[in-house]
mmCIF file of N, CA and C in Angstrom:
data_model
loop_
_atom_site.group_PDB
_atom_site.id
_atom_site.type_symbol
_atom_site.label_atom_id
_atom_site.label_comp_id
_atom_site.label_asym_id
_atom_site.label_seq_id
_atom_site.Cartn_x
_atom_site.Cartn_y
_atom_site.Cartn_z
ATOM 1 N N MET A 1102 79.335 129.542 71.487
ATOM 2 C CA MET A 1102 79.564 128.953 72.774
ATOM 3 C C MET A 1102 80.998 129.176 73.201
ATOM 4 N N ASP A 1103 81.150 129.758 74.342
ATOM 5 C CA ASP A 1103 82.482 129.987 74.899
ATOM 6 C C ASP A 1103 82.836 128.861 75.855
ATOM 7 N N ILE A 1104 84.087 128.443 75.756
ATOM 8 C CA ILE A 1104 84.601 127.448 76.692
ATOM 9 C C ILE A 1104 85.281 128.194 77.822
ATOM 10 N N ALA A 1105 85.001 127.781 79.024
ATOM 11 C CA ALA A 1105 85.584 128.452 80.185
ATOM 12 C C ALA A 1105 87.101 128.347 80.124
ATOM 13 N N PRO A 1106 87.813 129.454 80.377
ATOM 14 C CA PRO A 1106 89.272 129.425 80.268
ATOM 15 C C PRO A 1106 89.937 128.535 81.309
ATOM 16 N N ASN A 1107 89.279 128.285 82.410
ATOM 17 C CA ASN A 1107 89.890 127.479 83.476
ATOM 18 C C ASN A 1107 89.415 126.026 83.446
ATOM 19 N N ALA A 1108 88.781 125.612 82.357
ATOM 20 C CA ALA A 1108 88.286 124.241 82.266
ATOM 21 C C ALA A 1108 89.470 123.276 82.161
ATOM 22 N N PRO A 1109 89.378 122.139 82.832
ATOM 23 C CA PRO A 1109 90.487 121.172 82.755
ATOM 24 C C PRO A 1109 90.618 120.611 81.348
ATOM 25 N N ALA A 1110 91.867 120.345 80.964
ATOM 26 C CA ALA A 1110 92.143 119.837 79.625
ATOM 27 C C ALA A 1110 91.688 118.389 79.481
ATOM 28 N N THR A 1111 91.736 117.637 80.563
ATOM 29 C CA THR A 1111 91.303 116.246 80.521
ATOM 30 C C THR A 1111 90.257 116.020 81.596
ATOM 31 N N VAL A 1112 89.409 115.093 81.342
ATOM 32 C CA VAL A 1112 88.371 114.748 82.298
ATOM 33 C C VAL A 1112 88.897 113.631 83.180
ATOM 34 N N GLU A 1113 88.814 113.841 84.464
ATOM 35 C CA GLU A 1113 89.262 112.797 85.379
ATOM 36 C C GLU A 1113 88.142 111.794 85.587
ATOM 37 N N GLU A 1114 88.526 110.542 85.686
ATOM 38 C CA GLU A 1114 87.570 109.455 85.846
ATOM 39 C C GLU A 1114 87.887 108.707 87.139
ATOM 40 N N PRO A 1115 86.928 107.956 87.651
ATOM 41 C CA PRO A 1115 87.231 107.149 88.836
ATOM 42 C C PRO A 1115 88.339 106.138 88.537
ATOM 43 N N VAL A 1116 89.096 105.792 89.556
ATOM 44 C CA VAL A 1116 90.154 104.786 89.402
ATOM 45 C C VAL A 1116 89.481 103.446 89.114
ATOM 46 N N PRO A 1117 89.849 102.783 88.013
ATOM 47 C CA PRO A 1117 89.210 101.494 87.688
ATOM 48 C C PRO A 1117 89.508 100.446 88.761
ATOM 49 N N THR A 1118 88.497 99.696 89.100
ATOM 50 C CA THR A 1118 88.655 98.641 90.097
ATOM 51 C C THR A 1118 89.669 97.604 89.636
ATOM 52 N N SER A 1119 89.685 97.327 88.342
ATOM 53 C CA SER A 1119 90.638 96.340 87.827
ATOM 54 C C SER A 1119 92.078 96.777 88.079
ATOM 55 N N LEU A 1120 92.332 98.075 87.949
ATOM 56 C CA LEU A 1120 93.675 98.599 88.203
ATOM 57 C C LEU A 1120 94.049 98.431 89.674
ATOM 58 N N LEU A 1121 93.112 98.742 90.558
ATOM 59 C CA LEU A 1121 93.378 98.585 91.994
ATOM 60 C C LEU A 1121 93.619 97.120 92.357
ATOM 61 N N VAL A 1122 92.806 96.237 91.816
ATOM 62 C CA VAL A 1122 92.961 94.813 92.129
ATOM 63 C C VAL A 1122 94.316 94.311 91.638
ATOM 64 N N CYS A 1123 94.698 94.695 90.435
ATOM 65 C CA CYS A 1123 95.996 94.263 89.899
ATOM 66 C C CYS A 1123 97.145 94.740 90.775
ATOM 67 N N TRP A 1124 97.093 96.007 91.199
ATOM 68 C CA TRP A 1124 98.170 96.527 92.043
ATOM 69 C C TRP A 1124 98.214 95.822 93.390
ATOM 70 N N TRP A 1125 97.057 95.527 93.988
ATOM 71 C CA TRP A 1125 97.056 94.839 95.280
ATOM 72 C C TRP A 1125 97.542 93.395 95.135
ATOM 73 N N VAL A 1126 97.194 92.736 94.048
ATOM 74 C CA VAL A 1126 97.695 91.371 93.815
ATOM 75 C C VAL A 1126 99.207 91.395 93.620
ATOM 76 N N LEU A 1127 99.701 92.374 92.852
ATOM 77 C CA LEU A 1127 101.148 92.494 92.653
ATOM 78 C C LEU A 1127 101.859 92.756 93.977
ATOM 79 N N LEU A 1128 101.282 93.614 94.804
ATOM 80 C CA LEU A 1128 101.877 93.894 96.116
ATOM 81 C C LEU A 1128 101.893 92.633 96.975
ATOM 82 N N LEU A 1129 100.800 91.890 96.972
ATOM 83 C CA LEU A 1129 100.740 90.656 97.754
ATOM 84 C C LEU A 1129 101.771 89.648 97.252
ATOM 85 N N PHE A 1130 101.892 89.525 95.941
ATOM 86 C CA PHE A 1130 102.874 88.597 95.370
ATOM 87 C C PHE A 1130 104.291 89.024 95.728
ATOM 88 N N SER A 1131 104.576 90.320 95.729
ATOM 89 C CA SER A 1131 105.915 90.779 96.097
ATOM 90 C C SER A 1131 106.188 90.533 97.576
ATOM 91 N N VAL A 1132 105.164 90.604 98.411
ATOM 92 C CA VAL A 1132 105.339 90.270 99.835
ATOM 93 C C VAL A 1132 105.677 88.788 99.976
ATOM 94 N N VAL A 1133 105.016 87.947 99.202
ATOM 95 C CA VAL A 1133 105.302 86.503 99.247
ATOM 96 C C VAL A 1133 106.732 86.234 98.786
ATOM 97 N N VAL A 1134 107.140 86.866 97.682
ATOM 98 C CA VAL A 1134 108.506 86.666 97.177
ATOM 99 C C VAL A 1134 109.524 87.209 98.182
ATOM 100 N N GLY A 1135 109.251 88.375 98.752
ATOM 101 C CA GLY A 1135 110.160 88.950 99.738
ATOM 102 C C GLY A 1135 110.267 88.102 100.994
ATOM 103 N N SER A 1136 109.134 87.583 101.464
ATOM 104 C CA SER A 1136 109.187 86.742 102.661
ATOM 105 C C SER A 1136 109.857 85.404 102.352
ATOM 106 N N MET A 1137 109.689 84.921 101.114
ATOM 107 C CA MET A 1137 110.385 83.705 100.718
ATOM 108 C C MET A 1137 111.896 83.927 100.764
ATOM 109 N N ALA A 1138 112.313 85.109 100.329
ATOM 110 C CA ALA A 1138 113.740 85.413 100.355
ATOM 111 C C ALA A 1138 114.263 85.458 101.784
ATOM 112 N N TRP A 1139 113.447 85.931 102.700
ATOM 113 C CA TRP A 1139 113.899 86.043 104.089
ATOM 114 C C TRP A 1139 113.795 84.738 104.850
ATOM 115 N N THR A 1140 112.955 83.808 104.411
ATOM 116 C CA THR A 1140 112.808 82.559 105.140
ATOM 117 C C THR A 1140 113.481 81.380 104.442
ATOM 118 N N THR A 1141 113.436 81.337 103.130
ATOM 119 C CA THR A 1141 113.955 80.193 102.383
ATOM 120 C C THR A 1141 115.453 80.280 102.144
ATOM 121 N N ILE A 1142 115.941 81.450 101.808
ATOM 122 C CA ILE A 1142 117.364 81.595 101.480
ATOM 123 C C ILE A 1142 118.265 81.191 102.648
ATOM 124 N N PRO A 1143 117.988 81.598 103.895
ATOM 125 C CA PRO A 1143 118.864 81.132 104.984
ATOM 126 C C PRO A 1143 118.888 79.609 105.140
ATOM 127 N N VAL A 1144 117.774 78.938 104.869
ATOM 128 C CA VAL A 1144 117.732 77.478 104.947
ATOM 129 C C VAL A 1144 118.639 76.872 103.877
ATOM 130 N N PHE A 1145 118.568 77.423 102.660
ATOM 131 C CA PHE A 1145 119.429 76.943 101.585
ATOM 132 C C PHE A 1145 120.903 77.206 101.906
ATOM 133 N N VAL A 1146 121.209 78.358 102.476
ATOM 134 C CA VAL A 1146 122.600 78.684 102.815
ATOM 135 C C VAL A 1146 123.152 77.672 103.816
ATOM 136 N N ASP A 1147 122.374 77.357 104.851
ATOM 137 C CA ASP A 1147 122.820 76.360 105.828
ATOM 138 C C ASP A 1147 123.001 74.991 105.182
ATOM 139 N N LEU A 1148 122.096 74.633 104.295
ATOM 140 C CA LEU A 1148 122.189 73.354 103.594
ATOM 141 C C LEU A 1148 123.453 73.284 102.740
ATOM 142 N N PHE A 1149 123.723 74.342 101.988
ATOM 143 C CA PHE A 1149 124.902 74.354 101.118
ATOM 144 C C PHE A 1149 126.192 74.347 101.930
ATOM 145 N N ARG A 1150 126.220 75.048 103.033
ATOM 146 C CA ARG A 1150 127.431 75.064 103.868
ATOM 147 C C ARG A 1150 127.680 73.695 104.489
ATOM 148 N N SER A 1151 126.615 72.954 104.764
ATOM 149 C CA SER A 1151 126.805 71.614 105.352
ATOM 150 C C SER A 1151 127.420 70.650 104.333
ATOM 151 N N PHE A 1152 127.223 70.920 103.038
ATOM 152 C CA PHE A 1152 127.838 70.085 102.014
ATOM 153 C C PHE A 1152 129.332 70.357 101.889
ATOM 154 N N GLY A 1153 129.766 71.532 102.279
ATOM 155 C CA GLY A 1153 131.177 71.866 102.226
ATOM 156 C C GLY A 1153 131.699 72.211 100.846
ATOM 157 N N SER A 1154 130.829 72.469 99.910
ATOM 158 C CA SER A 1154 131.292 72.819 98.562
ATOM 159 C C SER A 1154 131.183 74.327 98.344
ATOM 160 N N ASP A 1155 131.910 74.800 97.341
ATOM 161 C CA ASP A 1155 131.853 76.219 96.998
ATOM 162 C C ASP A 1155 130.563 76.510 96.252
ATOM 163 N N LEU A 1156 130.016 77.692 96.513
ATOM 164 C CA LEU A 1156 128.783 78.083 95.846
ATOM 165 C C LEU A 1156 129.099 78.833 94.552
ATOM 166 N N PRO A 1157 128.254 78.676 93.543
ATOM 167 C CA PRO A 1157 128.457 79.433 92.300
ATOM 168 C C PRO A 1157 128.326 80.938 92.556
ATOM 169 N N PRO A 1158 128.979 81.751 91.742
ATOM 170 C CA PRO A 1158 128.918 83.208 91.938
ATOM 171 C C PRO A 1158 127.488 83.763 91.888
ATOM 172 N N PHE A 1159 126.643 83.219 91.017
ATOM 173 C CA PHE A 1159 125.270 83.734 90.935
ATOM 174 C C PHE A 1159 124.505 83.454 92.225
ATOM 175 N N THR A 1160 124.725 82.290 92.818
ATOM 176 C CA THR A 1160 124.070 81.966 94.090
ATOM 177 C C THR A 1160 124.553 82.895 95.192
ATOM 178 N N LEU A 1161 125.844 83.170 95.233
ATOM 179 C CA LEU A 1161 126.366 84.120 96.220
ATOM 180 C C LEU A 1161 125.759 85.503 96.027
ATOM 181 N N PHE A 1162 125.587 85.905 94.771
ATOM 182 C CA PHE A 1162 124.967 87.195 94.474
ATOM 183 C C PHE A 1162 123.526 87.235 94.994
ATOM 184 N N VAL A 1163 122.764 86.174 94.745
ATOM 185 C CA VAL A 1163 121.371 86.132 95.210
ATOM 186 C C VAL A 1163 121.310 86.162 96.727
ATOM 187 N N ILE A 1164 122.204 85.440 97.389
ATOM 188 C CA ILE A 1164 122.219 85.432 98.852
ATOM 189 C C ILE A 1164 122.531 86.816 99.401
ATOM 190 N N GLU A 1165 123.531 87.475 98.822
ATOM 191 C CA GLU A 1165 123.939 88.792 99.317
ATOM 192 C C GLU A 1165 122.906 89.877 99.017
ATOM 193 N N GLU A 1166 122.195 89.752 97.923
ATOM 194 C CA GLU A 1166 121.254 90.802 97.523
ATOM 195 C C GLU A 1166 119.796 90.466 97.848
ATOM 196 N N SER A 1167 119.551 89.403 98.598
ATOM 197 C CA SER A 1167 118.170 89.002 98.860
ATOM 198 C C SER A 1167 117.409 90.036 99.685
ATOM 199 N N TRP A 1168 118.105 90.826 100.464
ATOM 200 C CA TRP A 1168 117.417 91.845 101.266
ATOM 201 C C TRP A 1168 116.774 92.913 100.387
ATOM 202 N N ARG A 1169 117.233 93.050 99.155
ATOM 203 C CA ARG A 1169 116.645 94.042 98.248
ATOM 204 C C ARG A 1169 115.233 93.648 97.806
ATOM 205 N N LEU A 1170 114.888 92.381 97.914
ATOM 206 C CA LEU A 1170 113.534 91.972 97.557
ATOM 207 C C LEU A 1170 112.507 92.606 98.481
ATOM 208 N N LEU A 1171 112.875 92.801 99.739
ATOM 209 C CA LEU A 1171 111.978 93.489 100.653
ATOM 210 C C LEU A 1171 111.830 94.951 100.237
ATOM 211 N N GLY A 1172 112.917 95.544 99.740
ATOM 212 C CA GLY A 1172 112.842 96.909 99.225
ATOM 213 C C GLY A 1172 111.922 97.010 98.028
ATOM 214 N N LEU A 1173 111.880 95.965 97.205
ATOM 215 C CA LEU A 1173 110.969 95.943 96.067
ATOM 216 C C LEU A 1173 109.523 95.980 96.550
ATOM 217 N N THR A 1174 109.241 95.302 97.645
ATOM 218 C CA THR A 1174 107.890 95.325 98.204
ATOM 219 C C THR A 1174 107.508 96.730 98.621
ATOM 220 N N PHE A 1175 108.420 97.439 99.302
ATOM 221 C CA PHE A 1175 108.112 98.799 99.712
ATOM 222 C C PHE A 1175 108.005 99.733 98.513
ATOM 223 N N LEU A 1176 108.792 99.460 97.469
ATOM 224 C CA LEU A 1176 108.701 100.256 96.249
ATOM 225 C C LEU A 1176 107.331 100.104 95.597
ATOM 226 N N LEU A 1177 106.778 98.916 95.617
ATOM 227 C CA LEU A 1177 105.458 98.675 95.043
ATOM 228 C C LEU A 1177 104.330 99.130 95.951
ATOM 229 N N LEU A 1178 104.610 99.275 97.245
ATOM 230 C CA LEU A 1178 103.586 99.713 98.187
ATOM 231 C C LEU A 1178 103.154 101.156 97.913
ATOM 232 N N THR A 1179 104.084 102.001 97.507
ATOM 233 C CA THR A 1179 103.788 103.419 97.305
ATOM 234 C C THR A 1179 102.723 103.653 96.235
ATOM 235 N N PRO A 1180 102.900 103.170 94.992
ATOM 236 C CA PRO A 1180 101.836 103.428 94.016
ATOM 237 C C PRO A 1180 100.529 102.723 94.348
ATOM 238 N N THR A 1181 100.615 101.578 95.023
ATOM 239 C CA THR A 1181 99.391 100.867 95.390
ATOM 240 C C THR A 1181 98.557 101.697 96.348
ATOM 241 N N LEU A 1182 99.213 102.244 97.369
ATOM 242 C CA LEU A 1182 98.478 103.084 98.317
ATOM 243 C C LEU A 1182 97.999 104.373 97.677
ATOM 244 N N MET A 1183 98.819 104.950 96.800
ATOM 245 C CA MET A 1183 98.398 106.180 96.129
ATOM 246 C C MET A 1183 97.141 105.933 95.300
ATOM 247 N N LEU A 1184 97.101 104.833 94.539
ATOM 248 C CA LEU A 1184 95.930 104.539 93.721
ATOM 249 C C LEU A 1184 94.715 104.199 94.575
ATOM 250 N N THR A 1185 94.954 103.635 95.748
ATOM 251 C CA THR A 1185 93.844 103.278 96.619
ATOM 252 C C THR A 1185 93.164 104.517 97.184
ATOM 253 N N PHE A 1186 93.944 105.519 97.549
ATOM 254 C CA PHE A 1186 93.376 106.680 98.221
ATOM 255 C C PHE A 1186 93.054 107.845 97.289
ATOM 256 N N VAL A 1187 93.511 107.775 96.044
ATOM 257 C CA VAL A 1187 93.147 108.800 95.066
ATOM 258 C C VAL A 1187 91.873 108.330 94.392
ATOM 259 N N HIS A 1188 90.888 109.182 94.341
ATOM 260 C CA HIS A 1188 89.591 108.752 93.838
ATOM 261 C C HIS A 1188 89.416 108.958 92.343
ATOM 262 N N ARG A 1189 90.115 109.936 91.777
ATOM 263 C CA ARG A 1189 89.931 110.207 90.360
ATOM 264 C C ARG A 1189 91.291 110.407 89.703
ATOM 265 N N ILE A 1190 91.448 109.841 88.497
ATOM 266 C CA ILE A 1190 92.681 110.016 87.739
ATOM 267 C C ILE A 1190 92.329 110.306 86.287
ATOM 268 N N SER A 1191 93.243 110.957 85.632
ATOM 269 C CA SER A 1191 93.043 111.254 84.217
ATOM 270 C C SER A 1191 93.407 110.023 83.384
ATOM 271 N N PRO A 1192 92.977 109.982 82.132
ATOM 272 C CA PRO A 1192 93.346 108.842 81.276
ATOM 273 C C PRO A 1192 94.863 108.686 81.131
ATOM 274 N N ALA A 1193 95.594 109.800 81.086
ATOM 275 C CA ALA A 1193 97.059 109.716 80.982
ATOM 276 C C ALA A 1193 97.648 109.092 82.250
ATOM 277 N N GLN A 1194 97.125 109.452 83.401
ATOM 278 C CA GLN A 1194 97.611 108.870 84.653
ATOM 279 C C GLN A 1194 97.261 107.390 84.735
ATOM 280 N N ARG A 1195 96.110 107.025 84.194
ATOM 281 C CA ARG A 1195 95.716 105.617 84.198
ATOM 282 C C ARG A 1195 96.652 104.798 83.315
ATOM 283 N N ARG A 1196 96.999 105.321 82.134
ATOM 284 C CA ARG A 1196 97.953 104.618 81.258
ATOM 285 C C ARG A 1196 99.300 104.477 81.955
ATOM 286 N N LEU A 1197 99.736 105.529 82.631
ATOM 287 C CA LEU A 1197 100.997 105.477 83.364
ATOM 288 C C LEU A 1197 100.936 104.427 84.479
ATOM 289 N N ALA A 1198 99.809 104.338 85.159
ATOM 290 C CA ALA A 1198 99.658 103.352 86.236
ATOM 291 C C ALA A 1198 99.721 101.934 85.679
ATOM 292 N N TRP A 1199 99.118 101.699 84.505
ATOM 293 C CA TRP A 1199 99.182 100.365 83.903
ATOM 294 C C TRP A 1199 100.593 100.041 83.456
ATOM 295 N N ARG A 1200 101.313 101.025 82.918
ATOM 296 C CA ARG A 1200 102.706 100.784 82.513
ATOM 297 C C ARG A 1200 103.575 100.483 83.734
ATOM 298 N N ALA A 1201 103.368 101.243 84.801
ATOM 299 C CA ALA A 1201 104.125 100.997 86.029
ATOM 300 C C ALA A 1201 103.799 99.611 86.580
ATOM 301 N N PHE A 1202 102.549 99.206 86.461
ATOM 302 C CA PHE A 1202 102.163 97.862 86.896
ATOM 303 C C PHE A 1202 102.904 96.796 86.086
ATOM 304 N N ALA A 1203 103.014 97.012 84.790
ATOM 305 C CA ALA A 1203 103.736 96.054 83.936
ATOM 306 C C ALA A 1203 105.201 95.971 84.337
ATOM 307 N N VAL A 1204 105.822 97.107 84.601
ATOM 308 C CA VAL A 1204 107.229 97.119 85.024
ATOM 309 C C VAL A 1204 107.377 96.429 86.381
ATOM 310 N N GLY A 1205 106.473 96.716 87.302
ATOM 311 C CA GLY A 1205 106.515 96.068 88.613
ATOM 312 C C GLY A 1205 106.344 94.568 88.520
ATOM 313 N N THR A 1206 105.454 94.121 87.628
ATOM 314 C CA THR A 1206 105.248 92.689 87.436
ATOM 315 C C THR A 1206 106.517 92.022 86.914
ATOM 316 N N VAL A 1207 107.161 92.647 85.958
ATOM 317 C CA VAL A 1207 108.411 92.108 85.421
ATOM 318 C C VAL A 1207 109.475 92.053 86.515
ATOM 319 N N MET A 1208 109.557 93.083 87.347
ATOM 320 C CA MET A 1208 110.548 93.105 88.433
ATOM 321 C C MET A 1208 110.303 91.977 89.428
ATOM 322 N N VAL A 1209 109.060 91.775 89.813
ATOM 323 C CA VAL A 1209 108.746 90.725 90.788
ATOM 324 C C VAL A 1209 109.020 89.343 90.201
ATOM 325 N N LEU A 1210 108.606 89.123 88.964
ATOM 326 C CA LEU A 1210 108.844 87.819 88.341
ATOM 327 C C LEU A 1210 110.332 87.562 88.118
ATOM 328 N N ALA A 1211 111.084 88.597 87.750
ATOM 329 C CA ALA A 1211 112.532 88.441 87.590
ATOM 330 C C ALA A 1211 113.190 88.129 88.934
ATOM 331 N N SER A 1212 112.724 88.758 89.994
ATOM 332 C CA SER A 1212 113.264 88.475 91.331
ATOM 333 C C SER A 1212 112.986 87.037 91.733
ATOM 334 N N LEU A 1213 111.769 86.585 91.470
ATOM 335 C CA LEU A 1213 111.422 85.210 91.800
ATOM 336 C C LEU A 1213 112.277 84.227 91.001
ATOM 337 N N ALA A 1214 112.453 84.501 89.722
ATOM 338 C CA ALA A 1214 113.282 83.631 88.885
ATOM 339 C C ALA A 1214 114.728 83.611 89.376
ATOM 340 N N ALA A 1215 115.249 84.776 89.761
ATOM 341 C CA ALA A 1215 116.627 84.841 90.248
ATOM 342 C C ALA A 1215 116.799 84.026 91.526
ATOM 343 N N VAL A 1216 115.831 84.109 92.427
ATOM 344 C CA VAL A 1216 115.920 83.347 93.678
ATOM 345 C C VAL A 1216 115.873 81.847 93.391
ATOM 346 N N VAL A 1217 114.937 81.434 92.560
ATOM 347 C CA VAL A 1217 114.812 79.999 92.263
ATOM 348 C C VAL A 1217 116.067 79.481 91.564
ATOM 349 N N ILE A 1218 116.532 80.184 90.560
ATOM 350 C CA ILE A 1218 117.736 79.740 89.834
ATOM 351 C C ILE A 1218 118.949 79.769 90.751
ATOM 352 N N GLY A 1219 119.086 80.848 91.520
ATOM 353 C CA GLY A 1219 120.240 80.958 92.410
ATOM 354 C C GLY A 1219 120.291 79.886 93.473
ATOM 355 N N MET A 1220 119.136 79.459 93.964
ATOM 356 C CA MET A 1220 119.119 78.455 95.017
ATOM 357 C C MET A 1220 119.263 77.038 94.470
ATOM 358 N N TYR A 1221 118.818 76.794 93.261
ATOM 359 C CA TYR A 1221 118.916 75.446 92.704
ATOM 360 C C TYR A 1221 120.170 75.228 91.877
ATOM 361 N N LEU A 1222 120.893 76.274 91.550
ATOM 362 C CA LEU A 1222 122.118 76.137 90.771
ATOM 363 C C LEU A 1222 123.158 75.259 91.468
ATOM 364 N N PRO A 1223 123.399 75.414 92.780
ATOM 365 C CA PRO A 1223 124.374 74.513 93.429
ATOM 366 C C PRO A 1223 123.913 73.056 93.432
ATOM 367 N N ILE A 1224 122.606 72.830 93.549
ATOM 368 C CA ILE A 1224 122.103 71.457 93.549
ATOM 369 C C ILE A 1224 122.337 70.827 92.178
ATOM 370 N N LEU A 1225 122.064 71.582 91.133
ATOM 371 C CA LEU A 1225 122.289 71.066 89.785
ATOM 372 C C LEU A 1225 123.782 70.844 89.527
ATOM 373 N N ARG A 1226 124.602 71.732 90.058
ATOM 374 C CA ARG A 1226 126.046 71.593 89.882
ATOM 375 C C ARG A 1226 126.564 70.356 90.612
ATOM 376 N N MET A 1227 126.039 70.088 91.796
ATOM 377 C CA MET A 1227 126.444 68.886 92.525
ATOM 378 C C MET A 1227 125.976 67.633 91.815
ATOM 379 N N GLY A 1228 124.829 67.727 91.142
ATOM 380 C CA GLY A 1228 124.312 66.572 90.403
ATOM 381 C C GLY A 1228 125.204 66.203 89.235
ATOM 382 N N GLN A 1229 125.904 67.168 88.672
ATOM 383 C CA GLN A 1229 126.818 66.896 87.571
ATOM 384 C C GLN A 1229 128.053 66.141 88.044
ATOM 385 N N VAL A 1230 128.463 66.395 89.281
ATOM 386 C CA VAL A 1230 129.665 65.760 89.827
ATOM 387 C C VAL A 1230 129.393 64.297 90.141
ATOM 388 N N VAL A 1231 128.201 63.996 90.620
ATOM 389 C CA VAL A 1231 127.881 62.642 91.047
ATOM 390 C C VAL A 1231 127.670 61.738 89.917
#
């Protein structure tokens, strides 16, 4: 039996639905975190300025870099759309997509943690003074 010389080395399979659902949930969660950064952070900034106290450096960093959370959403949008419109992927591409999903999840959760810690740090610091 001869194997055709132009036969693909790997067999492509349909994109698993679980992979698509995970990517869309991650994208939705990053949109929520990004919109929280755009709506919640300005409210906290006004609140902190009304107290008249200095903000911790980490809080200032979160305020100044909050616009990057929206960039994270667009960064996650690209692979999500690619996986949605590509019908077949190889097992190696599927493993890569799951690894990228894990990295994206860590990025979104780290961003959320940074926003929460950065916004509550001045409140906790003021609580120590009182």
